[in-house]
mmCIF file of C-alpha atoms in Angstrom:
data_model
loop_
_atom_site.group_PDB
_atom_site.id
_atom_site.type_symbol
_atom_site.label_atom_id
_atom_site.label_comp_id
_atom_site.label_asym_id
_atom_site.label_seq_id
_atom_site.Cartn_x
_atom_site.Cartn_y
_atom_site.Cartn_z
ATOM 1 C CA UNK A 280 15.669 -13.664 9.419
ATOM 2 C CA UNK A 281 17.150 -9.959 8.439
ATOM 3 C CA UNK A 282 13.073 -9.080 6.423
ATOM 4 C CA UNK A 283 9.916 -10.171 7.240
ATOM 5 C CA UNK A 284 8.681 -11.584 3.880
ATOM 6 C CA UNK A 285 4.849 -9.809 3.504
ATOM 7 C CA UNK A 286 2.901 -11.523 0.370
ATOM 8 C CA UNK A 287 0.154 -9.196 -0.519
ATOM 9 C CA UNK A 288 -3.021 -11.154 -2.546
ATOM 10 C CA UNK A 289 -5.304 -8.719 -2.900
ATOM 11 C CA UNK A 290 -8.015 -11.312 -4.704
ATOM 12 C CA UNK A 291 -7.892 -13.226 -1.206
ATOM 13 C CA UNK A 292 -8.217 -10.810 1.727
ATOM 14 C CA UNK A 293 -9.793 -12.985 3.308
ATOM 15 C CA UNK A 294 -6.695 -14.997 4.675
ATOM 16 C CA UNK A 295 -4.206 -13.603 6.785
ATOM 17 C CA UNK A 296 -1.067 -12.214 5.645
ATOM 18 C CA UNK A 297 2.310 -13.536 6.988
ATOM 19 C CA UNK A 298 2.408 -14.165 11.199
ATOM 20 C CA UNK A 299 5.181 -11.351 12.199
ATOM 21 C CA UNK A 300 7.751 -12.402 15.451
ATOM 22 C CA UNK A 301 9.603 -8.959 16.479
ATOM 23 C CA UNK A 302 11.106 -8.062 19.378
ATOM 24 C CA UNK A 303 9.759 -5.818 22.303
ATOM 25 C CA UNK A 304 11.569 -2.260 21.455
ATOM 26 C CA UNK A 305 13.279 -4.110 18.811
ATOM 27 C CA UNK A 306 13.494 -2.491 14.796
ATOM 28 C CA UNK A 307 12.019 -4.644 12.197
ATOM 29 C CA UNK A 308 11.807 -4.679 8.162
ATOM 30 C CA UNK A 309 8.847 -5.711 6.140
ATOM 31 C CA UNK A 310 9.094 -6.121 2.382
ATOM 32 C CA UNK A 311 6.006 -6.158 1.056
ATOM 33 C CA UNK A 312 5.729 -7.855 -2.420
ATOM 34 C CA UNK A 313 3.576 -10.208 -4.530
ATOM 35 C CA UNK A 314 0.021 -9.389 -6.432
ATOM 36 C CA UNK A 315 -0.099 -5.267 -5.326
ATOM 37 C CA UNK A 316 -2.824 -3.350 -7.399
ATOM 38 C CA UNK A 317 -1.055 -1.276 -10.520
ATOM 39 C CA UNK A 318 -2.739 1.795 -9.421
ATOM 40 C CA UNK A 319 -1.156 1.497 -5.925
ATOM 41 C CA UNK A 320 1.613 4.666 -5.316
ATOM 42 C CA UNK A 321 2.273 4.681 -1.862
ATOM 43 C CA UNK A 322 1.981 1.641 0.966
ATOM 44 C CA UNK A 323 1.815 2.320 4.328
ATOM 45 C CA UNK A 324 1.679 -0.271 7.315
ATOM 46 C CA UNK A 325 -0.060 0.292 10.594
ATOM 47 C CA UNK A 326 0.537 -1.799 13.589
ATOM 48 C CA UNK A 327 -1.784 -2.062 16.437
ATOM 49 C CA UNK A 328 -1.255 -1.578 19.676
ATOM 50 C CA UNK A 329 -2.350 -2.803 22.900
ATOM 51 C CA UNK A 330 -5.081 -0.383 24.913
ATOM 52 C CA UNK A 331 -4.307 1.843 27.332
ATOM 53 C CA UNK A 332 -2.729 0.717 30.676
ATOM 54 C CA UNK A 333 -4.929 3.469 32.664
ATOM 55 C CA UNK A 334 -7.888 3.420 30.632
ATOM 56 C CA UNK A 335 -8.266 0.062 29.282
ATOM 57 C CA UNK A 336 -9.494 1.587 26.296
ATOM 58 C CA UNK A 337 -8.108 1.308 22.567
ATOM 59 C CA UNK A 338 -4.966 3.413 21.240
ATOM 60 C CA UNK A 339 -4.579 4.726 17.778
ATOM 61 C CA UNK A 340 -2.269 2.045 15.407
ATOM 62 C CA UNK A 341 1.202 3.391 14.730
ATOM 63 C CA UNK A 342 1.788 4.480 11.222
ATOM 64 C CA UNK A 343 5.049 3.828 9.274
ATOM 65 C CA UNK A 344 5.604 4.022 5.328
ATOM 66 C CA UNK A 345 7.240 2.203 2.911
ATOM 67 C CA UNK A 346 8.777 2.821 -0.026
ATOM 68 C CA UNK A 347 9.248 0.934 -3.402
ATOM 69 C CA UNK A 348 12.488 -0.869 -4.437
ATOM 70 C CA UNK A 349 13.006 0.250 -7.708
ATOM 71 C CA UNK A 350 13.579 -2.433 -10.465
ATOM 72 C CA UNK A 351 11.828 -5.705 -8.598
ATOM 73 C CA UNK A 352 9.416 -7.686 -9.900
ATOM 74 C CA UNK A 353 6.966 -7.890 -8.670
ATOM 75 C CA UNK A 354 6.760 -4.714 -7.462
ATOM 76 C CA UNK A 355 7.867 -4.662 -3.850
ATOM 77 C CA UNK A 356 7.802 -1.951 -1.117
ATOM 78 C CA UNK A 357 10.213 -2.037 2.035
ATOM 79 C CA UNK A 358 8.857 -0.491 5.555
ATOM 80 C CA UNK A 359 11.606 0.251 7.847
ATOM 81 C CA UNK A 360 9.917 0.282 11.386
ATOM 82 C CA UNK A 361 11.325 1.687 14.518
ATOM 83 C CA UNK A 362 11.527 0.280 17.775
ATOM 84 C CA UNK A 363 9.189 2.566 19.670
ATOM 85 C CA UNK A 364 6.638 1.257 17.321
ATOM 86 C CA UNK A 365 7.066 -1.972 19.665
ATOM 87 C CA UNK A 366 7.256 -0.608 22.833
ATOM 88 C CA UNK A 367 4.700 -3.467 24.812
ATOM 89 C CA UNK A 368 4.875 -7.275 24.738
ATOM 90 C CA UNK A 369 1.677 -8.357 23.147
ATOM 91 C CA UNK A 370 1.043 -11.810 21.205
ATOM 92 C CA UNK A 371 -3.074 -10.802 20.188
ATOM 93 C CA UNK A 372 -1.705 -7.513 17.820
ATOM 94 C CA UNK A 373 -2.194 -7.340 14.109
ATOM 95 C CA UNK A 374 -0.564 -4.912 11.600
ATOM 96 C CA UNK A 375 -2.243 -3.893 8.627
ATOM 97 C CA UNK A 376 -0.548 -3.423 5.013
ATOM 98 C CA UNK A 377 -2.586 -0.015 3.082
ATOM 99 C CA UNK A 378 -2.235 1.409 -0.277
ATOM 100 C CA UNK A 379 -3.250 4.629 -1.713
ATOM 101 C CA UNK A 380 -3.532 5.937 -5.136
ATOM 102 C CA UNK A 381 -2.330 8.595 -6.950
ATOM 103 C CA UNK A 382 -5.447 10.369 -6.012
ATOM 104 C CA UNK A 383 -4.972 9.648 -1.976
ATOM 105 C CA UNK A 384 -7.712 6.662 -2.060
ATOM 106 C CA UNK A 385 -6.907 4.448 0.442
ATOM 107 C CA UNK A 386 -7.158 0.145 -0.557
ATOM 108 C CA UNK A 387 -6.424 -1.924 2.450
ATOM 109 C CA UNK A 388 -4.299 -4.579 0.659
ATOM 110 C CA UNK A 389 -4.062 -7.211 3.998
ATOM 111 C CA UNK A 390 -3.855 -7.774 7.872
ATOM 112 C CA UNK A 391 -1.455 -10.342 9.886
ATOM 113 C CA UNK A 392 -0.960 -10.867 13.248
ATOM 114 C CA UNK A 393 1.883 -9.597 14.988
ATOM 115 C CA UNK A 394 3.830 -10.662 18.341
ATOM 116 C CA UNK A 395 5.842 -8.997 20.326
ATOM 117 C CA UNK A 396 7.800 -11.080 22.350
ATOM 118 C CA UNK A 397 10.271 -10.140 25.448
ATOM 119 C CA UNK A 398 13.918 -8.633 24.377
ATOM 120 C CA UNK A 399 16.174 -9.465 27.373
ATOM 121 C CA UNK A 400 18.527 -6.802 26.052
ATOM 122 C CA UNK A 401 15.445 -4.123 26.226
ATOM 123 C CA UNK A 402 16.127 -2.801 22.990
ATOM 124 C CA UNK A 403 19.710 -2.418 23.747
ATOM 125 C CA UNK A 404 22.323 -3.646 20.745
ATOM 126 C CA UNK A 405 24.319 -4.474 24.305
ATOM 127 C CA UNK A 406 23.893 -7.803 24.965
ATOM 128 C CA UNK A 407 22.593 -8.383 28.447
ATOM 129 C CA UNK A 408 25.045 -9.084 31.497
ATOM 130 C CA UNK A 409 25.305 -12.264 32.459
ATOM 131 C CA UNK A 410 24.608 -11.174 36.560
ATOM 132 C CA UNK A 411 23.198 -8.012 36.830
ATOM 133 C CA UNK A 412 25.493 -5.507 38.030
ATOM 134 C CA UNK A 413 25.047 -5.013 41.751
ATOM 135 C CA UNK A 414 24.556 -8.277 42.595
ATOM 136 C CA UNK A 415 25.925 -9.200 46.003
ATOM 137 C CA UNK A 416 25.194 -12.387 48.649
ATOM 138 C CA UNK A 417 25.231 -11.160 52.608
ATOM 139 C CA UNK A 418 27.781 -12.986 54.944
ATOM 140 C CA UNK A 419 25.620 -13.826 57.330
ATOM 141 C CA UNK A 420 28.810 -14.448 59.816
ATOM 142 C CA UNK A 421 30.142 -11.365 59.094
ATOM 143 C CA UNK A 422 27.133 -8.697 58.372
ATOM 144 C CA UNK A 423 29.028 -7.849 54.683
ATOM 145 C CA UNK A 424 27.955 -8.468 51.469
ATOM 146 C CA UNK A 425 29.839 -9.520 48.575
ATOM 147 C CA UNK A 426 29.528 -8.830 44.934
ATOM 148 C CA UNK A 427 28.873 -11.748 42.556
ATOM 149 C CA UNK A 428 30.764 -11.915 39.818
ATOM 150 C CA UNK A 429 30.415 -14.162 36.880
ATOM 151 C CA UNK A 430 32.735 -14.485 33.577
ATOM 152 C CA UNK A 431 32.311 -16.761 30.377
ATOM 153 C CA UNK A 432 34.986 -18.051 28.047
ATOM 154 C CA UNK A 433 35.437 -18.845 25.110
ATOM 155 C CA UNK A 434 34.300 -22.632 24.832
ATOM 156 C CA UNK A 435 31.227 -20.914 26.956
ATOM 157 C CA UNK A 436 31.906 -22.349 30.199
ATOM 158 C CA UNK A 437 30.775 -20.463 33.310
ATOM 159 C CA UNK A 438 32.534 -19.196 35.854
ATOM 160 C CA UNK A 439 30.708 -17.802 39.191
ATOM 161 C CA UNK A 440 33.037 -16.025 41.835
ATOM 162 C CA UNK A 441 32.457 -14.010 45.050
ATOM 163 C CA UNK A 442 34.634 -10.815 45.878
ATOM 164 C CA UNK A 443 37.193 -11.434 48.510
ATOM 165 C CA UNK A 444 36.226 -7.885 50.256
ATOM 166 C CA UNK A 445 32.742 -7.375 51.534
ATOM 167 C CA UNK A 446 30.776 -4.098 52.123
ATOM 168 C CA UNK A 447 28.045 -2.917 54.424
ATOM 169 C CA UNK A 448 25.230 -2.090 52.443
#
């Protein structure tokens, strides 16, 4: 999925807005759409957080805006969010969709729940290796270690070699 599809129902606030999947560090796009109040100018979204490692107390939700796609019906809004707006792995957040009127009066328009889940790439468009780098397995005979060294091609079969030279480590 390249957007996360938000339906906004402003005469039912009462049930949750769409479940969100993103990435931990990972960017994400909402596009907000459906029944969103005339007088709404401006949407923002907030997305919680989890509390404070040290504390254990409750941080301040991040804040990121949206802005309308011109010519849609119905009127949609598209929130580009960064990925240090996801910086913990977390499956009990929620984010929270907000309007405001011309007049700065804030409507809250919806709340889903949002997971973070584990990126194995870290946020990294790098795909991960497939051994991490300085991987080597001691000789016990000989006191040296050896780097392990693995290669894929490209049917996807694996390949898992030693190097011939050793190194005290």
């Amino acid at each position: 999925m390249k957007t996360n599809h938000i339906w906004i129902r402003p005469d039912r606030l009462n049930a949750p807005l769409a479940t969100c999947n993103i990435g931990k560090l990972s960017s994400a796009v909402f596009n907000i759409k459906g029944d969103i109040p005339d007088d709404v100018d401006t949407i923002t979204v907030q997305i919680g957080r989890t509390e404070d490692p040290d504390t254990h107390k409750p941080r301040p939700n991040f804040t990121a805006a949206a802005s309308e796609v011109e010519g849609q019906t119905p009127r949609s809004f598209r929130a580009y969010l960064s990925p240090f707006l996801f910086p913990d792995v977390a499956d009990v957040l929620e984010y929270h969709i907000l309007g405001s009127d011309k007049n700065g009066n804030a409507r809250w328009l919806g709340t889903g729940t949002l997971i973070v889940r584990e990126n194995p790439a870290n946020g990294s468009p790098v795909p991960p290796e497939i051994i991490p780098a300085d991987t080597y397995i001691r000789n016990p005979v000989t006191g040296l270690y050896h780097k392990l060294i693995a290669v894929v091609d490209e049917d996807g079969n694996l390949t898992i070699n030693l190097a011939d030279e050793g190194v005290n480590r």
